[in-house]
Short mmCIF file of C-alpha atoms in Angstrom, two decimals:
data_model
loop_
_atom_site.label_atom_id
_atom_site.label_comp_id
_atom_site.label_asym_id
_atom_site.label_seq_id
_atom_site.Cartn_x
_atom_site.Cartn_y
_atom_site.Cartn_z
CA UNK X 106 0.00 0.00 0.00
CA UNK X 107 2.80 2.38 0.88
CA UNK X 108 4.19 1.69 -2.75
CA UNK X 109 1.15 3.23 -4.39
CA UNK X 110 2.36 6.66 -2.68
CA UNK X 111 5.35 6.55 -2.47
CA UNK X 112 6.68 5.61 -6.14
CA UNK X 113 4.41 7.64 -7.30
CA UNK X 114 5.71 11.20 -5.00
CA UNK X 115 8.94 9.90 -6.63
CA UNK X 116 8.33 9.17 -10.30
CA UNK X 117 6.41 12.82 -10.45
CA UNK X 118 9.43 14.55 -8.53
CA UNK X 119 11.86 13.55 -10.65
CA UNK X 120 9.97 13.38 -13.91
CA UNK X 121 8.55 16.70 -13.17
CA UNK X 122 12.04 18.51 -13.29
CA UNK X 123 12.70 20.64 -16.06
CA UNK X 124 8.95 20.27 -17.69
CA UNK X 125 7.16 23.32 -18.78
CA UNK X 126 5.08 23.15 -15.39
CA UNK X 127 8.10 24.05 -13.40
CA UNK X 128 9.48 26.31 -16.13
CA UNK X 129 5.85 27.76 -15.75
CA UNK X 130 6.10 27.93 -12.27
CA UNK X 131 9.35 29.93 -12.48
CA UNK X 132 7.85 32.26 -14.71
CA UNK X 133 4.57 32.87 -12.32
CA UNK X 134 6.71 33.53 -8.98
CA UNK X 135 8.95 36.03 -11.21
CA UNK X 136 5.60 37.77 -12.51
CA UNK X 137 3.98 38.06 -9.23
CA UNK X 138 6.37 37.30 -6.09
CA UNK X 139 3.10 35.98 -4.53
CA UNK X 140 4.64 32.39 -4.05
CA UNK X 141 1.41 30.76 -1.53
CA UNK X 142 -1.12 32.14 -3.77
CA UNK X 143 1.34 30.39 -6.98
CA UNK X 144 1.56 27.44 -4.72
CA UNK X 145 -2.58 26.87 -3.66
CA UNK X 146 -2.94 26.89 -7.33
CA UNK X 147 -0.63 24.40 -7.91
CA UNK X 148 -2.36 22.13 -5.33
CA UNK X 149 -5.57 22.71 -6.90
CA UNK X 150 -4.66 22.29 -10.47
CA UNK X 151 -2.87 19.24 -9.69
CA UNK X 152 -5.18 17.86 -7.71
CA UNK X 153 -8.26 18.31 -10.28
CA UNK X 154 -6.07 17.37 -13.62
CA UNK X 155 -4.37 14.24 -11.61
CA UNK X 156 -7.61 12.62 -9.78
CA UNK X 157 -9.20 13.09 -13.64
CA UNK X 158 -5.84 10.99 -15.17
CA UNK X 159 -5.83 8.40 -12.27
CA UNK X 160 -9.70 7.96 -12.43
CA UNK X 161 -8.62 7.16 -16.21
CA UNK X 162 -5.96 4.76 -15.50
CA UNK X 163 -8.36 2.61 -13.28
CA UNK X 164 -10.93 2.38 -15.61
CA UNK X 165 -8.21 1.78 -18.17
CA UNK X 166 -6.76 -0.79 -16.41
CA UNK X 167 -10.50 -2.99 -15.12
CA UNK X 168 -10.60 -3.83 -18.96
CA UNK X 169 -7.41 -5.64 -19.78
CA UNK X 170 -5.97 -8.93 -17.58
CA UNK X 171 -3.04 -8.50 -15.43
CA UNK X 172 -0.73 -10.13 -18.25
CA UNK X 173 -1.91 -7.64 -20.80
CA UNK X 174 -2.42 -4.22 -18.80
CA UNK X 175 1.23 -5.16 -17.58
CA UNK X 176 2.51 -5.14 -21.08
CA UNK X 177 0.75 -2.05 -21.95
CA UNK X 178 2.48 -0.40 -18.89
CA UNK X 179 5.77 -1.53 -19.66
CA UNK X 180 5.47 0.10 -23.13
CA UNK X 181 3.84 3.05 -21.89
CA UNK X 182 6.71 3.11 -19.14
CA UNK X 183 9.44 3.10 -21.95
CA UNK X 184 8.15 5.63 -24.11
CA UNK X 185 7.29 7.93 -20.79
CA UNK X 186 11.27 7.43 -19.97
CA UNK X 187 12.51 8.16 -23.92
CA UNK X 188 9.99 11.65 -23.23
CA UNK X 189 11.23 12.44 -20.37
CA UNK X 190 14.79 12.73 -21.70
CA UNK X 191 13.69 15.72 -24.51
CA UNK X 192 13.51 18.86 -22.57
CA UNK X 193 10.55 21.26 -21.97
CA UNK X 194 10.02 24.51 -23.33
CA UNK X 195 7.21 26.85 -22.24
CA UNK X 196 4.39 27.86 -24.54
CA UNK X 197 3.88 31.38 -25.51
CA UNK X 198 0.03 30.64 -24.59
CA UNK X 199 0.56 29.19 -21.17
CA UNK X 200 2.86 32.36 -20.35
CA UNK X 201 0.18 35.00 -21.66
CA UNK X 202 -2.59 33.35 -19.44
CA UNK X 203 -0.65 35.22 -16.82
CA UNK X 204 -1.97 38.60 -17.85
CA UNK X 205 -5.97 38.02 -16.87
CA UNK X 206 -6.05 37.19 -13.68
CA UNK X 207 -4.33 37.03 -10.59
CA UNK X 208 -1.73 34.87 -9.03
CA UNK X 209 -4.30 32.32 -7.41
CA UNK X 210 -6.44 31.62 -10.29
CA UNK X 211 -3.58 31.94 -12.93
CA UNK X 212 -1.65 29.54 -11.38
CA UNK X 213 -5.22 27.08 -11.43
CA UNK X 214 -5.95 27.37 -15.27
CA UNK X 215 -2.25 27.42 -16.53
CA UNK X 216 -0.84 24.55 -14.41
CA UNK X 217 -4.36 22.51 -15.10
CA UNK X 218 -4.10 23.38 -18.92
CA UNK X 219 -0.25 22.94 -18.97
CA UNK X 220 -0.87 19.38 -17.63
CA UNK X 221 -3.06 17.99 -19.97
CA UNK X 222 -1.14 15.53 -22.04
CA UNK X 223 2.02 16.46 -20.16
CA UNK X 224 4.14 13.01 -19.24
CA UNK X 225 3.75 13.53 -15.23
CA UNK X 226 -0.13 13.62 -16.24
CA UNK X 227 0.19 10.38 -18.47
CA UNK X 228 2.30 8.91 -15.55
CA UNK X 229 -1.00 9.71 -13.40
CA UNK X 230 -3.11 7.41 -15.90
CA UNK X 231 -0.22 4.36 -16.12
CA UNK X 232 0.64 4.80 -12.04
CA UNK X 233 -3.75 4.47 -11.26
CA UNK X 234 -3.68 1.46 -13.73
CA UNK X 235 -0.46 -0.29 -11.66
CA UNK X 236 -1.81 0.65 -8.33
CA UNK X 237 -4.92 -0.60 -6.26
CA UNK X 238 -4.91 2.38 -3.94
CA UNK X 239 -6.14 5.48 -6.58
CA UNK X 240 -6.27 8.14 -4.20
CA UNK X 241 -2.61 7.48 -2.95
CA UNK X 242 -1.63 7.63 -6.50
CA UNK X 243 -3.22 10.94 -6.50
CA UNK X 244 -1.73 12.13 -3.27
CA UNK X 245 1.30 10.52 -4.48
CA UNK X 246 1.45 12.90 -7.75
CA UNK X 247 0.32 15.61 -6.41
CA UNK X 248 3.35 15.42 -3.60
CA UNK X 249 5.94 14.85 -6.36
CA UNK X 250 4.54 17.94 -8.40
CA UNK X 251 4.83 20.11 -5.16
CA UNK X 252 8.05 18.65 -4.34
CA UNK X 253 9.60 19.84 -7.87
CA UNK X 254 7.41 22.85 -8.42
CA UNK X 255 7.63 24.72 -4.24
CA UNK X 256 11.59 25.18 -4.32
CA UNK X 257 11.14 27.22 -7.74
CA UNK X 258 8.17 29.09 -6.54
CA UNK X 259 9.90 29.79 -3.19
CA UNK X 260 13.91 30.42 -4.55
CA UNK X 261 13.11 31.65 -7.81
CA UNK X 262 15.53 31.60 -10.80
CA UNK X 263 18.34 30.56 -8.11
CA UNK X 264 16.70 27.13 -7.60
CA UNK X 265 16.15 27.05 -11.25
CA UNK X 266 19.55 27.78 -12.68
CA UNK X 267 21.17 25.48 -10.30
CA UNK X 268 19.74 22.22 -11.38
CA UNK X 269 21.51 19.55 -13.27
CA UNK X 270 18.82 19.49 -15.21
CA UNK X 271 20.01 16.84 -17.41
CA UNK X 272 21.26 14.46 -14.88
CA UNK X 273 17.50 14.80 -13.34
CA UNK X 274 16.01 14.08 -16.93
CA UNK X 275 18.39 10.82 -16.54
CA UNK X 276 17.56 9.75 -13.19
CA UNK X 277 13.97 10.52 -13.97
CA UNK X 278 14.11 8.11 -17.50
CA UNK X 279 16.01 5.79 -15.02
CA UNK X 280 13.14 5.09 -12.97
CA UNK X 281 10.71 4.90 -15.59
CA UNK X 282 13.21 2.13 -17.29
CA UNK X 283 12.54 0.93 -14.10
CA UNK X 284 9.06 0.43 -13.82
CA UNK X 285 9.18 -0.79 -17.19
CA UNK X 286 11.24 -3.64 -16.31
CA UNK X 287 9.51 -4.35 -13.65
CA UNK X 288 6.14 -4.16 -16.04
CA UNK X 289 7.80 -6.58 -18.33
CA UNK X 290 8.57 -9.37 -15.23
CA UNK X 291 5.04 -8.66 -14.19
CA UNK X 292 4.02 -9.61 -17.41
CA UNK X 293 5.65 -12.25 -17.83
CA UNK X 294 4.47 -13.84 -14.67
CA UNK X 295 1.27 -12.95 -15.09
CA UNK X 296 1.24 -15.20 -18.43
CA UNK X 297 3.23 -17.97 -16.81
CA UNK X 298 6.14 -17.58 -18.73
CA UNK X 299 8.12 -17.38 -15.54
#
């Protein structure tokens, strides 16, 4: 049970540095130096877009047997690791949202619209399919998007420039390697091949 939280908080964290959410993030604490109003939203974006993705995942994962939804995942694993080694840009859009409203709500619609079909999102929807326990999933995701996106809110461009970010990207492809090997022996039990 612990595992559905806590890989998870540590799949997000990782995967989450250097995506266009913290890059987004940056550029909302520089606009408005407002970082709890930044960070609520943050909460409550995540919160929304990642309960939607891991309500997904476990309806995407009661249709398929273990052996198949296991080989699905290990797939969806590998290409979520290949991803997460291309680096993030921010969107032009996602920056001007900035200019309607106020730190609070800003924060809400950017980070919720800047997660759709973002890889710590799709993570959501593979993570809810692996794990029986959906709303530690979602606490789970929700921790590892805080845990990447508070430091940047909080420090600013110092927390930002400082990052390896490609060693993160790495570690962060590591681990979903990871879980795609372990996918595979799931798999592979599952269908009695081991």
């Amino acid at each position: 049970m612990l595992d559905s939280l806590l890989v998870p908080t540590a799949i997000v964290a990782l995967a989450e540095i250097g995506d266009k959410t913290q890059l987004l993030a940056l550029i909302l604490a520089a606009r408005f130096r407002k970082p709890w109003p930044i960070i609520a939203g943050i909460v409550a974006a995540t919160l929304a877009n990642h309960a939607a993705a891991g309500a997904v995942g476990a309806w995407f994962g009661s249709f398929f047997s273990d052996s198949v939804l296991h080989w699905i995942l290990a797939a969806s694993f590998t290409a979520t690791a290949l991803w997460t080694l291309v680096p993030d840009k921010m969107d032009d859009d996602e920056a001007s949202t900035a200019r309607k409203f106020g730190p609070f709500l800003t924060t809400l619609i950017a980070f919720f619209l800047a997660e759709i079909g973002d890889k710590t999102q799709i993570a959501t929807v593979m993570l809810a399919a692996q794990y029986p326990e959906l709303w530690l999933v979602i606490i789970g995701t929700t921790l590892g998007m805080l845990i990447a996106n508070v430091p940047v809110v909080l420090a600013g461009n110092f927390a930002a420039e400082k990052l390896p970010l490609t060693l993160i990207r790495r570690l962060a492809a590591s681990a979903f390697f990871i879980l795609a090997i372990v996918a595979v022996y799931k798999a592979m039990q599952s269908s009695g091949w081991i």
